[in-house]
PDB file of C-alpha atoms in Angstrom:
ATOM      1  CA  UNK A 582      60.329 -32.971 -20.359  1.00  0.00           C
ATOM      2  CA  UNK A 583      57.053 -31.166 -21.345  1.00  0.00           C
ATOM      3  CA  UNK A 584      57.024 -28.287 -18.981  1.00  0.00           C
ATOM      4  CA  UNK A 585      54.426 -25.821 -18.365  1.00  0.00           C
ATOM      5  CA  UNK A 586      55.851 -22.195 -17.236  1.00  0.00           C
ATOM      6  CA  UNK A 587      53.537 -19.543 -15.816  1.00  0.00           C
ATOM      7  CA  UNK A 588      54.804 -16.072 -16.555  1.00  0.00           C
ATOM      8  CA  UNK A 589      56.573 -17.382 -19.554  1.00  0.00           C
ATOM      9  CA  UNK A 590      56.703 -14.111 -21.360  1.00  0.00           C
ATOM     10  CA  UNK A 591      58.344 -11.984 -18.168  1.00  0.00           C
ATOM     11  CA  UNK A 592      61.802 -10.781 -17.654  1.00  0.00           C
ATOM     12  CA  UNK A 593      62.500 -14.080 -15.264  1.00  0.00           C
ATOM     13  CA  UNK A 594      60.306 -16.622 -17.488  1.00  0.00           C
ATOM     14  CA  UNK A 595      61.680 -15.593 -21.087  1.00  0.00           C
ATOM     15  CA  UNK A 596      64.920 -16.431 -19.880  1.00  0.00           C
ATOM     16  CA  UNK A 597      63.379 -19.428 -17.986  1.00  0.00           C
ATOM     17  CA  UNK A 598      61.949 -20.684 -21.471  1.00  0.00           C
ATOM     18  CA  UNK A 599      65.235 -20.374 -23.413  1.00  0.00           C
ATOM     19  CA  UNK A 600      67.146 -22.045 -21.023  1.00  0.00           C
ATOM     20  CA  UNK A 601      64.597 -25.096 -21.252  1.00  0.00           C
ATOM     21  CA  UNK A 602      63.968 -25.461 -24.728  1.00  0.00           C
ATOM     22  CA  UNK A 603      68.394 -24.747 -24.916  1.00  0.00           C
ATOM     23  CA  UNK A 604      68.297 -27.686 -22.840  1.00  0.00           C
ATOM     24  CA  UNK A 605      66.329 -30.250 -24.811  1.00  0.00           C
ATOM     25  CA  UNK A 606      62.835 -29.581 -23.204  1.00  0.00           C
ATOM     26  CA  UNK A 607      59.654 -28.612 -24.672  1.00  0.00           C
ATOM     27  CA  UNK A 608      57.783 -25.771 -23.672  1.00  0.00           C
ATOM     28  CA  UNK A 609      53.972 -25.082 -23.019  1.00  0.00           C
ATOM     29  CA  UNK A 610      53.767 -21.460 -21.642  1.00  0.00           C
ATOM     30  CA  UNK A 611      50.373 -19.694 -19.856  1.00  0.00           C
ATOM     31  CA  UNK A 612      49.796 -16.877 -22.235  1.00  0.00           C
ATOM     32  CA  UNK A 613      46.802 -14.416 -21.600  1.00  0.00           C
ATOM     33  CA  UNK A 614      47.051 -12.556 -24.319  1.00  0.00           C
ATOM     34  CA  UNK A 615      47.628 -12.694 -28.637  1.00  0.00           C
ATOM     35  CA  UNK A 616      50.962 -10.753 -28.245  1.00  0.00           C
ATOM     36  CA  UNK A 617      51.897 -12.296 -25.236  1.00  0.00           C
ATOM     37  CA  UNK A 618      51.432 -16.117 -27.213  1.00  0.00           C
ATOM     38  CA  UNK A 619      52.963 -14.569 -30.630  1.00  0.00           C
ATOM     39  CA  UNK A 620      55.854 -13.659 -27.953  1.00  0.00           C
ATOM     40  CA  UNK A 621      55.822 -17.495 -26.380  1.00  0.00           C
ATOM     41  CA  UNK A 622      55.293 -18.968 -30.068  1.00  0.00           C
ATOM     42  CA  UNK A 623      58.801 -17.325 -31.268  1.00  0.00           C
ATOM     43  CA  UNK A 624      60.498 -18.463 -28.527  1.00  0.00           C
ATOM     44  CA  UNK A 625      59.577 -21.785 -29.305  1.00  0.00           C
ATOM     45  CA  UNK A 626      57.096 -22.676 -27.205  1.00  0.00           C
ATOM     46  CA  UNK A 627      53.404 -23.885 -27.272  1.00  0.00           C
ATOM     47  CA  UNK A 628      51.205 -21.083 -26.399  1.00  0.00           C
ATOM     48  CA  UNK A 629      48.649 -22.056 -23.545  1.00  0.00           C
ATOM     49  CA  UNK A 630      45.832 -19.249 -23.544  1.00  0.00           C
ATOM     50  CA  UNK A 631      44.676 -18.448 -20.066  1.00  0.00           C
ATOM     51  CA  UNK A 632      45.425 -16.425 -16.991  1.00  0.00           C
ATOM     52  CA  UNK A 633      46.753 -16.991 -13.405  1.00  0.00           C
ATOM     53  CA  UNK A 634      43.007 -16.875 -12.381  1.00  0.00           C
ATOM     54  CA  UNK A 635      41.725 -19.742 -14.741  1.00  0.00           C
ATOM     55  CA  UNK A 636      42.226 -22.576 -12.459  1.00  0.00           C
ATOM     56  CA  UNK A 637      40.634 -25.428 -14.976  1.00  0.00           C
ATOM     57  CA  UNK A 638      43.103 -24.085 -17.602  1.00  0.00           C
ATOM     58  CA  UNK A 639      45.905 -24.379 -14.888  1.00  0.00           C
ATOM     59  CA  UNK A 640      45.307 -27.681 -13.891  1.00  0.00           C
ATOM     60  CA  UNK A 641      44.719 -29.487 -16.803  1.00  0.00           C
ATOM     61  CA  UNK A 642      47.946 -28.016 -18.080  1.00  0.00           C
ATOM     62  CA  UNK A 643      49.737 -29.193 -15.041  1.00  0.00           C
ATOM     63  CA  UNK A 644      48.469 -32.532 -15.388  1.00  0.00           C
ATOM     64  CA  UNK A 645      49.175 -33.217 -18.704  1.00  0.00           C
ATOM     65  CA  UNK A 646      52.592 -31.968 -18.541  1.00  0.00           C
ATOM     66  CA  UNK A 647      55.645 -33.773 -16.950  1.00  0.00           C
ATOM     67  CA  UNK A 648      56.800 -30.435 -15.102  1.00  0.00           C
ATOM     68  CA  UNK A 649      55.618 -27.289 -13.896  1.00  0.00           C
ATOM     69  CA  UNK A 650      57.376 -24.036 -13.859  1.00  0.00           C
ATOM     70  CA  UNK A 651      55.392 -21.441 -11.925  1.00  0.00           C
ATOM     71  CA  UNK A 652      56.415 -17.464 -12.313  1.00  0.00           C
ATOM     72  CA  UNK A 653      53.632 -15.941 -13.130  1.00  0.00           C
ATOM     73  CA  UNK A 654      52.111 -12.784 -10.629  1.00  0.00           C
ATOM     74  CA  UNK A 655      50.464  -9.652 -11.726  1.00  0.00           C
ATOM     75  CA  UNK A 656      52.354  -7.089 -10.094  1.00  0.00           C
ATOM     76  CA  UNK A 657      49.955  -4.912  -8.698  1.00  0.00           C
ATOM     77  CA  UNK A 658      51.599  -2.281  -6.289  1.00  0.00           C
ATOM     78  CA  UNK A 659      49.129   0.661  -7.028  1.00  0.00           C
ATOM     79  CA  UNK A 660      47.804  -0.258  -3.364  1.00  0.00           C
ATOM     80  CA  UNK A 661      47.389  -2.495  -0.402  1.00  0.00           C
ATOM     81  CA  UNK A 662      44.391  -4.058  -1.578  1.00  0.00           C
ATOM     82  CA  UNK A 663      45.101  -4.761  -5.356  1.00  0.00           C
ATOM     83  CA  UNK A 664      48.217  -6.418  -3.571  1.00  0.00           C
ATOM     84  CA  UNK A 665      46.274  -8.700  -1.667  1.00  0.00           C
ATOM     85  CA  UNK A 666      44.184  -9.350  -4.540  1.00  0.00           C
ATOM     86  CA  UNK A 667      47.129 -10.615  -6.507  1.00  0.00           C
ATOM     87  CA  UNK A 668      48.565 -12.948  -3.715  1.00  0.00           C
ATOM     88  CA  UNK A 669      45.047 -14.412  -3.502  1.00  0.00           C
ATOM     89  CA  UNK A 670      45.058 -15.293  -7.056  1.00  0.00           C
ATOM     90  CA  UNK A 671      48.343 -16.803  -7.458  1.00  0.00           C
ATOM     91  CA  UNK A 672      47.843 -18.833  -4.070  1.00  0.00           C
ATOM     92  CA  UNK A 673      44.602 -19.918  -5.712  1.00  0.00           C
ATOM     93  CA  UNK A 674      46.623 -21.184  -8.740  1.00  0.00           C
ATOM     94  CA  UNK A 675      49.568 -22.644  -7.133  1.00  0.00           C
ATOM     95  CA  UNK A 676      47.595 -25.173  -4.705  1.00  0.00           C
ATOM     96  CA  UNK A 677      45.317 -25.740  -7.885  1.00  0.00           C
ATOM     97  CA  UNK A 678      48.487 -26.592  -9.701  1.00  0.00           C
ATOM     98  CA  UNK A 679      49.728 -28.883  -7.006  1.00  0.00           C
ATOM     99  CA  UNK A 680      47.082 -30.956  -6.384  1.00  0.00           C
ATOM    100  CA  UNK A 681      47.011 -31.517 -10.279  1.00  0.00           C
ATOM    101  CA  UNK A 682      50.531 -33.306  -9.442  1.00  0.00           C
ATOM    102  CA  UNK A 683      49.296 -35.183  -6.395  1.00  0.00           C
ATOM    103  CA  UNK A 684      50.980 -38.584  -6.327  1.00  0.00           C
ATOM    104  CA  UNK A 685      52.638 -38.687  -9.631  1.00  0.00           C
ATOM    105  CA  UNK A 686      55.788 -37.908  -8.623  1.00  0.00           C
ATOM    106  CA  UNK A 687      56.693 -35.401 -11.256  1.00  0.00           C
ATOM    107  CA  UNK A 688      58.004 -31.953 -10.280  1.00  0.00           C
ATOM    108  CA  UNK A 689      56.623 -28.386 -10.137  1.00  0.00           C
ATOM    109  CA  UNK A 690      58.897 -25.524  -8.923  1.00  0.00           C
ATOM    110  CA  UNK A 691      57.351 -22.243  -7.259  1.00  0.00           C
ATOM    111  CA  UNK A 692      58.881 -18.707  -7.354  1.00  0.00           C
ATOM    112  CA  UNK A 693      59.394 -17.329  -4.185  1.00  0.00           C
ATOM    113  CA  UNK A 694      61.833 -14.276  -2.408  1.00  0.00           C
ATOM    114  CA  UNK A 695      64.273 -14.528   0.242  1.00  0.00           C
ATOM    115  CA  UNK A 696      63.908 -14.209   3.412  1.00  0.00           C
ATOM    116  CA  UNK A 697      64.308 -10.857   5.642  1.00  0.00           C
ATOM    117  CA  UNK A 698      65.900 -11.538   8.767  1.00  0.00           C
ATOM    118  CA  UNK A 699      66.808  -7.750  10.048  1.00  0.00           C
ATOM    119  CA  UNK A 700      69.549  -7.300   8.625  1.00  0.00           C
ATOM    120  CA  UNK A 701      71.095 -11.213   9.076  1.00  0.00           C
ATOM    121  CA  UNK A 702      72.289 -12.724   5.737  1.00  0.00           C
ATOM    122  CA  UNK A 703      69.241 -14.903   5.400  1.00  0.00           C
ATOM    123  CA  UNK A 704      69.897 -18.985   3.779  1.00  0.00           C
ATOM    124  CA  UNK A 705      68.671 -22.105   2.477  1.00  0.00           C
ATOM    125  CA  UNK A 706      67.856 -22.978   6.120  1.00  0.00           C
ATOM    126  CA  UNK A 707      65.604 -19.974   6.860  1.00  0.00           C
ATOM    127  CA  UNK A 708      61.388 -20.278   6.786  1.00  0.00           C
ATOM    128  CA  UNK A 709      60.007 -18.675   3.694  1.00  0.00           C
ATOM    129  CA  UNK A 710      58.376 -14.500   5.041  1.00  0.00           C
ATOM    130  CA  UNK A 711      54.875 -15.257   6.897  1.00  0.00           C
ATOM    131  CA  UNK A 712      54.565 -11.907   7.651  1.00  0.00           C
ATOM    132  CA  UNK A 713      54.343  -8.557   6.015  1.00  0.00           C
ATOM    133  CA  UNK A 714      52.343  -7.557   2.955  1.00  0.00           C
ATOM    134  CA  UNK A 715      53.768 -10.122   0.583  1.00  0.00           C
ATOM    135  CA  UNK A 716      53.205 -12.968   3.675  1.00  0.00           C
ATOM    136  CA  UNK A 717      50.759 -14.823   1.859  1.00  0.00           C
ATOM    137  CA  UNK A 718      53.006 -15.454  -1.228  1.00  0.00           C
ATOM    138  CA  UNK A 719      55.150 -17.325   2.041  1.00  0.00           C
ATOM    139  CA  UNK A 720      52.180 -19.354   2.986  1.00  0.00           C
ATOM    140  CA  UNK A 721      51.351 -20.614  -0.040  1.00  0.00           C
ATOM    141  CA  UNK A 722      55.006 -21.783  -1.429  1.00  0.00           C
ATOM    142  CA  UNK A 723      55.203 -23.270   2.482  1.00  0.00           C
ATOM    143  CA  UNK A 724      51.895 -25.251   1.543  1.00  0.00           C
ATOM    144  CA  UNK A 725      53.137 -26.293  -1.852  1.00  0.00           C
ATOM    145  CA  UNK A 726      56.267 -27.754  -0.333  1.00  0.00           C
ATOM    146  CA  UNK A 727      54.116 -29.489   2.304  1.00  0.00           C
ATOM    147  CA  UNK A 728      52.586 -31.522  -0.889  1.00  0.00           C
ATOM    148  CA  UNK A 729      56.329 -33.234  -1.134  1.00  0.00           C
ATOM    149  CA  UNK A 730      54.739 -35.939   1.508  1.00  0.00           C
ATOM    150  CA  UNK A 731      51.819 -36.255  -1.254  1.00  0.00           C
ATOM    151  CA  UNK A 732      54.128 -37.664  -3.888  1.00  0.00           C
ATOM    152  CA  UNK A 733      54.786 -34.081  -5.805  1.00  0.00           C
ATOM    153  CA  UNK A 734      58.506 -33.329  -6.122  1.00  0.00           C
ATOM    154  CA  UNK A 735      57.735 -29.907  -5.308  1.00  0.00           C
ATOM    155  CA  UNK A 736      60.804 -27.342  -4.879  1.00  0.00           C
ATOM    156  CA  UNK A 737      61.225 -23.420  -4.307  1.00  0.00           C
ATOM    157  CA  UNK A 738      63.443 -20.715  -5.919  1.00  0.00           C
ATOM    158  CA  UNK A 739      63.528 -18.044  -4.098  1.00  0.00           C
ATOM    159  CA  UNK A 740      64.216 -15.059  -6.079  1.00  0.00           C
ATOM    160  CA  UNK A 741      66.364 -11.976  -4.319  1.00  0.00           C
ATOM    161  CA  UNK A 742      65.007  -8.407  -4.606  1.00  0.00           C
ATOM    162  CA  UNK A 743      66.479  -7.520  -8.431  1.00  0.00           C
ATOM    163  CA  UNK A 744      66.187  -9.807 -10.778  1.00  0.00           C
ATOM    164  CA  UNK A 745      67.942  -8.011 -13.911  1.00  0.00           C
ATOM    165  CA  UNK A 746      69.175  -8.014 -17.504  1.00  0.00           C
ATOM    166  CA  UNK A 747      69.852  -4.583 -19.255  1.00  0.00           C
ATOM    167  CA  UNK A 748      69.535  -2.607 -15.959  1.00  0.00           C
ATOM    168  CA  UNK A 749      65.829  -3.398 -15.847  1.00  0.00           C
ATOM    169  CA  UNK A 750      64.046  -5.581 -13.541  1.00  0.00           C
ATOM    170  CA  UNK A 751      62.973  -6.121  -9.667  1.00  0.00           C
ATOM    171  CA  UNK A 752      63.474  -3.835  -6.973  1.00  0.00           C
ATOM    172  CA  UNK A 753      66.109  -1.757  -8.633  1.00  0.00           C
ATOM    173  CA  UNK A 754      63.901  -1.657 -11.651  1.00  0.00           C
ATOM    174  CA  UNK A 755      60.561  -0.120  -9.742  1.00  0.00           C
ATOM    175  CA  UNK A 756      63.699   2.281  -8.329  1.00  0.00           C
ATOM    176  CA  UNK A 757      64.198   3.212 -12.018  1.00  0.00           C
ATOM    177  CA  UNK A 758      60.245   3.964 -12.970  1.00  0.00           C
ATOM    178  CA  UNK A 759      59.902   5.941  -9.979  1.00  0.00           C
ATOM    179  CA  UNK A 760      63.290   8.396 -10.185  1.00  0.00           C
ATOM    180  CA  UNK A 761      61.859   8.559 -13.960  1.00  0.00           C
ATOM    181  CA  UNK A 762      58.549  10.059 -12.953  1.00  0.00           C
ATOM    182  CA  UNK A 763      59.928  11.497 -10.222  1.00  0.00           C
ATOM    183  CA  UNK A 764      63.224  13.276 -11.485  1.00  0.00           C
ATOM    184  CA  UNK A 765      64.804  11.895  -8.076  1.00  0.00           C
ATOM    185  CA  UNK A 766      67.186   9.043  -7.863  1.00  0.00           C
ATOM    186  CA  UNK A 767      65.822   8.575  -4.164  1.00  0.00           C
ATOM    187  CA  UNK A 768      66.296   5.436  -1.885  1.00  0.00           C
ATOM    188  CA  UNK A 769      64.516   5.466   1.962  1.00  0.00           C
ATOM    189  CA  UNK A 770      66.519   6.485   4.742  1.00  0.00           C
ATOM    190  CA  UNK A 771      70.424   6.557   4.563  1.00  0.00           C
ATOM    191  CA  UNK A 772      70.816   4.255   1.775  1.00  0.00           C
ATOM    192  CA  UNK A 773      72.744   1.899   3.675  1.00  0.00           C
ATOM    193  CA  UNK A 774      70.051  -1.190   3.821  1.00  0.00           C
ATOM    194  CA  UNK A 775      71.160  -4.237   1.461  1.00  0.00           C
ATOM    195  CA  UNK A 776      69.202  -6.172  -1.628  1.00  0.00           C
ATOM    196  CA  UNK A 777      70.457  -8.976  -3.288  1.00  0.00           C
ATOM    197  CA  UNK A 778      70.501  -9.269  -6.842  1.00  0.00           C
ATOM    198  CA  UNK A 779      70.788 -11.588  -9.869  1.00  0.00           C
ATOM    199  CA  UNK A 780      70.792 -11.632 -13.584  1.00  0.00           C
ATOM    200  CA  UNK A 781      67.671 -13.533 -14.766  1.00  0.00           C
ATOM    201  CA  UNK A 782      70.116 -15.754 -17.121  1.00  0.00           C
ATOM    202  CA  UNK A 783      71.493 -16.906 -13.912  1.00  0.00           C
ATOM    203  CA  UNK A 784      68.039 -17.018 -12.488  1.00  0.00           C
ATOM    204  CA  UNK A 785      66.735 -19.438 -15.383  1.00  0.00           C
ATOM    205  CA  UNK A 786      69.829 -22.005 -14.935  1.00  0.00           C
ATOM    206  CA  UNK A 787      68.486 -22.554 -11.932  1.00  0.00           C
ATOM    207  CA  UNK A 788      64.915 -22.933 -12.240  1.00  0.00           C
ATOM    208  CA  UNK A 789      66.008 -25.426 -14.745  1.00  0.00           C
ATOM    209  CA  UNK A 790      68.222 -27.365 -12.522  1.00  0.00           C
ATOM    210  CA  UNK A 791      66.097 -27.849  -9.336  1.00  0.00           C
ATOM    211  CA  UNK A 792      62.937 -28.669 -12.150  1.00  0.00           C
ATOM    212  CA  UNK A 793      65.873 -31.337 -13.491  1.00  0.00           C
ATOM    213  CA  UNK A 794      66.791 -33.058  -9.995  1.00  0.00           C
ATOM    214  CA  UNK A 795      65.872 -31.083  -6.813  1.00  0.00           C
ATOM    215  CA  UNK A 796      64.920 -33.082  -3.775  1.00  0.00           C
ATOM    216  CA  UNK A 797      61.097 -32.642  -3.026  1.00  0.00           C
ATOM    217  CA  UNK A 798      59.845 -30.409  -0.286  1.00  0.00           C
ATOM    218  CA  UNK A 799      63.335 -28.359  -1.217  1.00  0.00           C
ATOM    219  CA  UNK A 800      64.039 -24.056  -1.212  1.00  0.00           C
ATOM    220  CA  UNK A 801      67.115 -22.698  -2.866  1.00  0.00           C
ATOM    221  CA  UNK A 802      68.200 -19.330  -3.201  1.00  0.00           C
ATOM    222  CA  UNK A 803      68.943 -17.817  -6.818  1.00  0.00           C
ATOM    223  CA  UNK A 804      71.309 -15.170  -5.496  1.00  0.00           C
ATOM    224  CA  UNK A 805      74.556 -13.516  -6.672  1.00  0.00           C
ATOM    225  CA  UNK A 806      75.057 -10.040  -5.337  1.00  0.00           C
ATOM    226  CA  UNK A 807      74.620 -11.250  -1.248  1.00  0.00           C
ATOM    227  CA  UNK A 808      73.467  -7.721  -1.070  1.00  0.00           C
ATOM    228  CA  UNK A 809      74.204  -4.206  -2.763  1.00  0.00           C
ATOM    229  CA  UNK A 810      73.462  -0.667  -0.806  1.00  0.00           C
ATOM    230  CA  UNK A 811      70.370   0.840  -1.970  1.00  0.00           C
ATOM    231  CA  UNK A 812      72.258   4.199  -1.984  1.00  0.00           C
ATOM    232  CA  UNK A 813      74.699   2.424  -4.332  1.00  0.00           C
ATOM    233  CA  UNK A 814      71.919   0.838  -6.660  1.00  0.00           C
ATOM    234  CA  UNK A 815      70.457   4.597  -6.573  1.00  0.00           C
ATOM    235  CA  UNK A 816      73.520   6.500  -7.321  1.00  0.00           C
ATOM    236  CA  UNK A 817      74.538   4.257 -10.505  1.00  0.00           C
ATOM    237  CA  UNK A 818      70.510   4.992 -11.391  1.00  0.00           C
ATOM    238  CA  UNK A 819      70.730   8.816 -10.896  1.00  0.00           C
ATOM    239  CA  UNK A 820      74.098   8.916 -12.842  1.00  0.00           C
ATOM    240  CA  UNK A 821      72.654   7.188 -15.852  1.00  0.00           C
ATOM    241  CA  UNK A 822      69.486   9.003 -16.020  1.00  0.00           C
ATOM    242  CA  UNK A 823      71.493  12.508 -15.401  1.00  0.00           C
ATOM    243  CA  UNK A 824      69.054  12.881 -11.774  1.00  0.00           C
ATOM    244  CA  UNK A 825      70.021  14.217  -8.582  1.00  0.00           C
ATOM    245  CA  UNK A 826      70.506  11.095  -5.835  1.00  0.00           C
ATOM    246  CA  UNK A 827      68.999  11.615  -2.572  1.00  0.00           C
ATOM    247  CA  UNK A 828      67.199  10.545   0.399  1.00  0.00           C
ATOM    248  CA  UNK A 829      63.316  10.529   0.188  1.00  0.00           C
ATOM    249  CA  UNK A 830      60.755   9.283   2.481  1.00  0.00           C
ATOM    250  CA  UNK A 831      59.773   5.564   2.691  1.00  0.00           C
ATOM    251  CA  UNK A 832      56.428   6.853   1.621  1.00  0.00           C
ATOM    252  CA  UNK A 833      57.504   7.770  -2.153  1.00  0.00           C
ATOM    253  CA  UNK A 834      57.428   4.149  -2.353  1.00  0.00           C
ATOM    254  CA  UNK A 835      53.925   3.231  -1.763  1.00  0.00           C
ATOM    255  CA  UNK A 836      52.992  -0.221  -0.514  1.00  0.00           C
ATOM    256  CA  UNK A 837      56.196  -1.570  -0.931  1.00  0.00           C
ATOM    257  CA  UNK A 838      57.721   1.487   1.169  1.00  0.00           C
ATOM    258  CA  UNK A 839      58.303  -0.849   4.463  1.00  0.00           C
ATOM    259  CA  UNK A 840      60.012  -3.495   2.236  1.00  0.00           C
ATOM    260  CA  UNK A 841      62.178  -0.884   0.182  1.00  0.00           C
ATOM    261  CA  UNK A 842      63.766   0.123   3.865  1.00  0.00           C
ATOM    262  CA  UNK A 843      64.478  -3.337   5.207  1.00  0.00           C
ATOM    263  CA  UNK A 844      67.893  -4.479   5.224  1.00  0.00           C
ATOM    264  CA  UNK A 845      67.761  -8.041   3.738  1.00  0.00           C
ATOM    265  CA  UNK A 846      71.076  -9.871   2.483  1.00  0.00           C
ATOM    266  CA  UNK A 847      71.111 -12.862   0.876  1.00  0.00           C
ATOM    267  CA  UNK A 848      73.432 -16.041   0.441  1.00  0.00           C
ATOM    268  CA  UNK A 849      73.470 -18.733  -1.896  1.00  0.00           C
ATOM    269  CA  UNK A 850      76.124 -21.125  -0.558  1.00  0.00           C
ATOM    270  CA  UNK A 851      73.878 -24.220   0.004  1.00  0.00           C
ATOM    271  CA  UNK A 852      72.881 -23.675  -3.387  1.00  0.00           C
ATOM    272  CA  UNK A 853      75.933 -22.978  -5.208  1.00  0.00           C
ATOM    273  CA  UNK A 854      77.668 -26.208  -2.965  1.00  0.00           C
ATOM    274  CA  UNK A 855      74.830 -28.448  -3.189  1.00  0.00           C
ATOM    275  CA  UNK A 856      73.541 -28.207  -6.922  1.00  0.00           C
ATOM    276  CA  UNK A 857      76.803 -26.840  -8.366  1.00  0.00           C
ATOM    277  CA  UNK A 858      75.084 -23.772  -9.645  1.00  0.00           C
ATOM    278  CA  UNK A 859      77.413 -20.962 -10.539  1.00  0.00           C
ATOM    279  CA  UNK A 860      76.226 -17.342 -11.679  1.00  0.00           C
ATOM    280  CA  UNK A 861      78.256 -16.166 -14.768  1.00  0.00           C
ATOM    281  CA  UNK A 862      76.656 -13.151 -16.119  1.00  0.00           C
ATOM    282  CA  UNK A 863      76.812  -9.419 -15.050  1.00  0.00           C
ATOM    283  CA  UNK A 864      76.259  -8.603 -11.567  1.00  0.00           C
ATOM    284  CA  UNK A 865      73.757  -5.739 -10.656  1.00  0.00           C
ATOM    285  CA  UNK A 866      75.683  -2.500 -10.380  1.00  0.00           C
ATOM    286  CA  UNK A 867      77.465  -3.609 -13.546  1.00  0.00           C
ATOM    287  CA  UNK A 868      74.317  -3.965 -15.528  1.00  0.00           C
ATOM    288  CA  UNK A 869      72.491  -1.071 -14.325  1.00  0.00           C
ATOM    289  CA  UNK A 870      75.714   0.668 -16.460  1.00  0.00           C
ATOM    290  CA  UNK A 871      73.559  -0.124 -19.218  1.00  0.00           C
ATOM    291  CA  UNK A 872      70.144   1.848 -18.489  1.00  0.00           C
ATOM    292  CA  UNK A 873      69.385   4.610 -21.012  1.00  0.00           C
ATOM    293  CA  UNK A 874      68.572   8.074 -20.239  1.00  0.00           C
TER     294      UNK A 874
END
């Protein structure tokens, strides 16, 4: 296949693009930048120059390829409204995306996250969040799916909290940046609430198998670590960086400060059973051995 990735030049879509173009598939990737194309270029892919807010760009990419691999999302935290902006934009792009694929049949897979369920190991089964300041993110993968009865084999991989290589990455990445500034290893309240994890090799392997034969109108989770303590994730953090670990308020955490203290495990046993995917690479505490002071 010819696939267009979004994101192609992130910690989730580099991997994404070697996996592809390791699997026989060629490779157009959204680039918004020189570096960010000489990046896509030497991974052996075809640069496409544009941003998640170009919609021609994005659909006439999505039309002319045979698959679409969407990843891309500016990451915005630095407050509740340049959060919203960003959710606007890639909702923008996704339906614009979508409808490029209306009736052909071919496939386009959406990022999304796990569900949190209060503290129940959230599945397959589960709706995608609705609520909460990522909800639109939700809504739009929902409405993406929905396209499925339009003739788009449209599918879902829903990331968990930390997606890693090299310690870096996700939730337990941001934890990272902010004990760095901070010269605290914190986590919000007693530690105890769980994230789920996985490494972004495993991450890619199965991006590229619901792209490859995922039913349309399908979610999956890309999980491996059903959930690690946030005082755990912390603790390895502190000990690496030579920090004190310790409890902090959910405020240090800005925006995502409500999300940070939810307790949200994951499984991946539809997935695993269904699509024979099987993580092989480090799991999260073990990687996070491999952070540098």
């Amino acid at each position: 296949m010819r696939v267009f990735v979004t994101g192609a030049t992130g910690l989730v879509g580099s991997a994404v693009v070697a996996e592809l173009i390791g699997h026989g598939h060629a490779v157009l990737a959204l680039t918004r930048s020189d570096a960010a194309a000489a990046a896509a270029a030497n991974a052996g892919a075809v640069p496409v120059h544009g941003a998640l807010g170009d919609i021609e760009v994005l659909s006439h990419a999505a039309a002319e390829a045979d698959g679409v691999i969407h990843l891309a999302f500016s990451n915005d935290f630095s407050s509740p409204e340049a959060l919203s902006r960003s959710v606007a934009e890639e909702g923008a792009a996704l339906l614009a995306m979508g409808e490029a694929l209306i009736g052909s049949g071919r496939p386009i897979v959406a990022v999304s996250g796990t569900p949190v369920l209060n503290g129940r190991v959230s599945t397959e089964e589960d709706p995608s969040v609705i609520e909460g300041p990522l909800s639109g993110r939700g809504r739009a993968v929902m409405a993406l799916l929905d396209l499925s009865s339009r003739g788009v084999r449209s599918a879902a991989v829903r990331l968990p909290r930390t997606v890693h290589n090299e310690g870096k990455g996700g939730f337990a990445g941001l934890l990272t940046n902010i004990a760095r500034r901070t010269q605290v290893s914190g986590y919000p309240g007693d530690g105890s609430q769980r994230w789920p994890a996985v490494h972004a090799r495993d991450a890619a392997s199965l991006f590229r198998i619901v792209l490859e034969r995922a039913d349309p109108g399908t979610a999956w989770h890309a999980v491996d670590d059903e959930g690690d303590a946030v005082r755990d994730i912390a603790t390895v953090i502190g000990r690496r960086l030579g920090l004190p670990v310790q409890s902090v308020s959910s405020e240090a955490f800005g925006v995502l400060g409500p999300i940070f203290s939810a307790d949200q495990p994951s499984s991946s046993r539809k997935t695993r059973e269904v699509l024979g995917w099987q993580p092989t690479h480090a799991r999260l505490l073990d990687d996070l051995e491999l952070l540098q002071p």
